[in-house]
């Protein structure tokens, strides 16, 4: 029964949600709006949001980075778990998607924690590094455009403090990574980064089959 991770059948998945999902009202409302969004498939699943909230609590994170906001469900998840004097710098190129989530951030009372930066995430992260913020962040969630994942990983590794966490989303990429014929740029970028992190002695890591795959990385001191 336990020699490998059990595949989740639909009824067992429904049980998991029923037995464990805690979703504050503003998060639930934002999820329902996001499910109707034309790009709604890009959202994270609610149990992943809950897991990320728990990780923020467990690590006592106060400062966080997010690369790829979309409608801000993950943003709201992280912000809800940060302390009131916490700060989340949330990066997205698209101004319209985060605008969907902003009323819900307000409703949840965490809008002032979230510092939304519209523009290329790599440039935003570079500017933080230039401003001397290296080694100061407790937590980072990478879920932006996949072809730049390798760039974001290195930038976040610079910006996160020793002992800090980096989460990387979509590391199983809907199973496409195991198809050698799939050499699309995004697929290649995730595959290359997964291989790199697996052998990266600068970090401790674990890949989890939650959502579309989530790698948890702790920067070694
Ligand atoms: Ca994602």
Short mmCIF file of C-alpha atoms and ligand atoms in Angstrom, two decimals:
data_model
loop_
_atom_site.label_atom_id
_atom_site.label_comp_id
_atom_site.label_asym_id
_atom_site.label_seq_id
_atom_site.Cartn_x
_atom_site.Cartn_y
_atom_site.Cartn_z
CA UNK A 1 0.00 0.00 0.00
CA UNK A 2 2.75 2.45 0.76
CA UNK A 3 5.66 1.45 -1.46
CA UNK A 4 4.87 4.38 -3.75
CA UNK A 5 2.71 7.48 -3.92
CA UNK A 6 -0.87 6.40 -4.58
CA UNK A 7 -2.50 7.72 -7.73
CA UNK A 8 -5.47 9.85 -6.75
CA UNK A 9 -8.73 8.63 -8.18
CA UNK A 10 -11.47 11.25 -8.46
CA UNK A 11 -13.45 9.93 -5.45
CA UNK A 12 -10.31 9.82 -3.28
CA UNK A 13 -9.39 13.33 -4.41
CA UNK A 14 -12.88 14.51 -3.48
CA UNK A 15 -12.44 12.87 -0.09
CA UNK A 16 -9.10 14.64 0.39
CA UNK A 17 -10.75 18.00 -0.25
CA UNK A 18 -13.76 17.22 1.93
CA UNK A 19 -11.63 15.93 4.78
CA UNK A 20 -8.97 18.60 4.78
CA UNK A 21 -9.57 21.71 2.70
CA UNK A 22 -9.66 24.94 4.66
CA UNK A 23 -10.28 27.84 2.34
CA UNK A 24 -11.03 31.31 3.74
CA UNK A 25 -14.04 33.03 2.12
CA UNK A 26 -12.02 35.50 0.02
CA UNK A 27 -9.88 32.68 -1.36
CA UNK A 28 -12.91 30.58 -2.22
CA UNK A 29 -14.56 33.52 -3.96
CA UNK A 30 -11.41 34.28 -5.94
CA UNK A 31 -11.07 30.63 -6.92
CA UNK A 32 -14.63 30.60 -8.23
CA UNK A 33 -13.98 33.71 -10.32
CA UNK A 34 -10.69 32.25 -11.57
CA UNK A 35 -12.36 28.99 -12.60
CA UNK A 36 -14.49 31.01 -15.03
CA UNK A 37 -11.48 32.93 -16.40
CA UNK A 38 -10.50 32.06 -20.01
CA UNK A 39 -7.03 31.01 -18.73
CA UNK A 40 -8.44 29.44 -15.56
CA UNK A 41 -6.41 26.27 -16.15
CA UNK A 42 -3.33 28.21 -15.03
CA UNK A 43 -4.59 28.46 -11.45
CA UNK A 44 -3.12 26.42 -8.62
CA UNK A 45 -5.38 23.92 -6.89
CA UNK A 46 -6.81 24.87 -3.48
CA UNK A 47 -5.00 22.14 -1.53
CA UNK A 48 -1.72 23.49 -2.93
CA UNK A 49 -2.67 26.96 -1.74
CA UNK A 50 -3.36 25.52 1.70
CA UNK A 51 -0.04 23.69 1.67
CA UNK A 52 1.78 26.90 0.75
CA UNK A 53 0.05 28.74 3.58
CA UNK A 54 1.21 26.04 5.98
CA UNK A 55 4.78 26.28 4.66
CA UNK A 56 4.79 30.05 5.18
CA UNK A 57 3.56 29.50 8.75
CA UNK A 58 6.03 26.69 9.42
CA UNK A 59 9.00 28.76 8.29
CA UNK A 60 7.81 31.95 9.99
CA UNK A 61 8.41 33.77 6.71
CA UNK A 62 7.98 37.55 6.74
CA UNK A 63 9.24 38.47 3.28
CA UNK A 64 8.23 36.64 0.13
CA UNK A 65 8.55 36.75 -3.64
CA UNK A 66 6.11 35.50 -6.22
CA UNK A 67 6.91 35.16 -9.90
CA UNK A 68 3.71 34.74 -11.90
CA UNK A 69 0.64 36.14 -10.14
CA UNK A 70 -2.10 35.28 -12.68
CA UNK A 71 -5.36 36.18 -10.87
CA UNK A 72 -3.62 36.15 -7.51
CA UNK A 73 -4.98 33.04 -5.79
CA UNK A 74 -1.48 31.90 -4.81
CA UNK A 75 -0.64 35.53 -3.96
CA UNK A 76 -3.59 35.71 -1.59
CA UNK A 77 -2.72 32.30 -0.13
CA UNK A 78 0.80 33.42 0.76
CA UNK A 79 -0.27 36.87 1.95
CA UNK A 80 -2.88 35.38 4.31
CA UNK A 81 -0.16 33.33 6.01
CA UNK A 82 2.36 36.19 6.33
CA UNK A 83 2.36 38.31 9.49
CA UNK A 84 0.66 41.72 9.33
CA UNK A 85 4.04 43.43 8.90
CA UNK A 86 5.05 40.96 6.21
CA UNK A 87 5.73 41.82 2.59
CA UNK A 88 5.08 39.93 -0.63
CA UNK A 89 6.60 41.23 -3.84
CA UNK A 90 4.39 39.77 -6.57
CA UNK A 91 5.58 39.92 -10.20
CA UNK A 92 3.55 39.56 -13.38
CA UNK A 93 3.89 40.97 -16.89
CA UNK A 94 0.15 41.13 -17.36
CA UNK A 95 -1.69 43.89 -15.47
CA UNK A 96 -5.17 42.56 -16.25
CA UNK A 97 -4.85 39.19 -14.54
CA UNK A 98 -3.77 40.46 -11.08
CA UNK A 99 -6.54 43.08 -11.33
CA UNK A 100 -9.02 40.20 -11.09
CA UNK A 101 -7.63 39.26 -7.69
CA UNK A 102 -7.05 42.68 -6.19
CA UNK A 103 -10.62 43.18 -4.87
CA UNK A 104 -10.29 39.84 -3.06
CA UNK A 105 -6.91 40.82 -1.60
CA UNK A 106 -8.67 43.93 -0.28
CA UNK A 107 -11.64 41.93 1.04
CA UNK A 108 -9.22 39.66 2.91
CA UNK A 109 -7.45 42.67 4.41
CA UNK A 110 -4.02 41.84 3.04
CA UNK A 111 -3.80 44.26 0.11
CA UNK A 112 -1.19 46.37 1.93
CA UNK A 113 1.09 43.34 2.35
CA UNK A 114 1.19 42.73 -1.41
CA UNK A 115 3.60 44.82 -3.48
CA UNK A 116 2.50 44.14 -7.07
CA UNK A 117 5.18 44.75 -9.70
CA UNK A 118 3.96 44.75 -13.29
CA UNK A 119 6.75 44.09 -15.79
CA UNK A 120 9.27 41.42 -16.68
CA UNK A 121 9.92 39.43 -13.52
CA UNK A 122 13.59 38.92 -14.40
CA UNK A 123 14.05 42.71 -14.49
CA UNK A 124 12.16 43.19 -11.20
CA UNK A 125 14.31 40.54 -9.51
CA UNK A 126 17.48 42.06 -10.98
CA UNK A 127 16.52 45.45 -9.59
CA UNK A 128 16.05 43.91 -6.13
CA UNK A 129 19.51 42.34 -6.38
CA UNK A 130 20.98 45.70 -7.48
CA UNK A 131 19.24 47.39 -4.54
CA UNK A 132 21.07 45.11 -2.10
CA UNK A 133 18.17 42.78 -1.22
CA UNK A 134 20.18 39.59 -1.83
CA UNK A 135 19.88 37.04 0.95
CA UNK A 136 16.95 38.83 2.59
CA UNK A 137 13.82 36.95 1.46
CA UNK A 138 12.37 34.05 3.42
CA UNK A 139 10.19 32.50 0.73
CA UNK A 140 9.78 32.50 -3.06
CA UNK A 141 7.19 30.90 -5.34
CA UNK A 142 8.17 30.48 -8.99
CA UNK A 143 5.19 30.02 -11.31
CA UNK A 144 5.88 32.44 -14.18
CA UNK A 145 6.64 31.77 -17.85
CA UNK A 146 8.33 28.40 -18.01
CA UNK A 147 11.04 29.25 -20.53
CA UNK A 148 12.63 31.58 -17.98
CA UNK A 149 12.40 29.18 -15.04
CA UNK A 150 16.18 28.68 -14.96
CA UNK A 151 16.73 32.45 -14.75
CA UNK A 152 14.14 32.86 -11.99
CA UNK A 153 15.65 29.98 -10.02
CA UNK A 154 19.10 31.57 -9.94
CA UNK A 155 17.71 35.00 -9.10
CA UNK A 156 15.56 33.61 -6.28
CA UNK A 157 18.50 31.61 -4.96
CA UNK A 158 20.40 34.88 -4.73
CA UNK A 159 17.53 36.78 -3.12
CA UNK A 160 16.48 34.13 -0.58
CA UNK A 161 18.40 33.92 2.71
CA UNK A 162 20.26 30.76 3.74
CA UNK A 163 17.57 28.47 5.16
CA UNK A 164 14.91 30.19 3.05
CA UNK A 165 12.46 28.33 0.82
CA UNK A 166 11.89 28.35 -2.92
CA UNK A 167 8.85 26.58 -4.38
CA UNK A 168 8.69 25.78 -8.07
CA UNK A 169 5.36 25.00 -9.68
CA UNK A 170 4.46 22.76 -12.63
CA UNK A 171 7.58 20.63 -12.31
CA UNK A 172 5.73 17.59 -13.69
CA UNK A 173 4.32 19.64 -16.60
CA UNK A 174 1.32 17.41 -17.12
CA UNK A 175 3.61 14.44 -17.73
CA UNK A 176 5.12 15.93 -20.86
CA UNK A 177 8.70 15.85 -19.52
CA UNK A 178 9.02 12.11 -19.95
CA UNK A 179 8.30 12.33 -23.67
CA UNK A 180 11.72 12.83 -25.34
CA UNK A 181 9.93 13.95 -28.52
CA UNK A 182 8.51 16.94 -26.65
CA UNK A 183 11.24 19.53 -27.11
CA UNK A 184 9.05 22.60 -26.84
CA UNK A 185 10.93 25.47 -25.19
CA UNK A 186 8.88 25.46 -22.01
CA UNK A 187 9.12 21.67 -21.65
CA UNK A 188 12.88 21.79 -22.19
CA UNK A 189 13.31 24.60 -19.67
CA UNK A 190 11.47 22.70 -16.92
CA UNK A 191 13.25 19.44 -17.73
CA UNK A 192 16.65 21.16 -17.65
CA UNK A 193 15.89 22.95 -14.39
CA UNK A 194 14.59 19.78 -12.70
CA UNK A 195 17.86 18.00 -13.62
CA UNK A 196 19.92 20.93 -12.36
CA UNK A 197 18.12 21.18 -9.02
CA UNK A 198 18.36 17.41 -8.49
CA UNK A 199 22.15 17.70 -8.50
CA UNK A 200 22.44 21.18 -6.97
CA UNK A 201 24.53 20.95 -3.78
CA UNK A 202 23.59 24.52 -2.84
CA UNK A 203 20.13 23.33 -1.82
CA UNK A 204 18.12 20.59 -0.13
CA UNK A 205 15.11 19.64 -2.19
CA UNK A 206 12.07 17.43 -2.59
CA UNK A 207 9.67 17.09 -5.53
CA UNK A 208 6.05 16.53 -4.55
CA UNK A 209 3.18 15.24 -6.72
CA UNK A 210 0.75 17.94 -5.60
CA UNK A 211 -1.10 19.86 -8.30
CA UNK A 212 1.08 19.71 -11.43
CA UNK A 213 4.15 18.91 -9.33
CA UNK A 214 5.81 21.19 -6.80
CA UNK A 215 9.50 21.21 -5.91
CA UNK A 216 10.38 22.49 -2.45
CA UNK A 217 13.89 23.82 -2.10
CA UNK A 218 15.74 24.98 1.00
CA UNK A 219 18.78 27.15 0.39
CA UNK A 220 21.70 25.73 2.32
CA UNK A 221 23.70 28.07 4.53
CA1 LIG B 1 1.31 26.97 -12.18
#
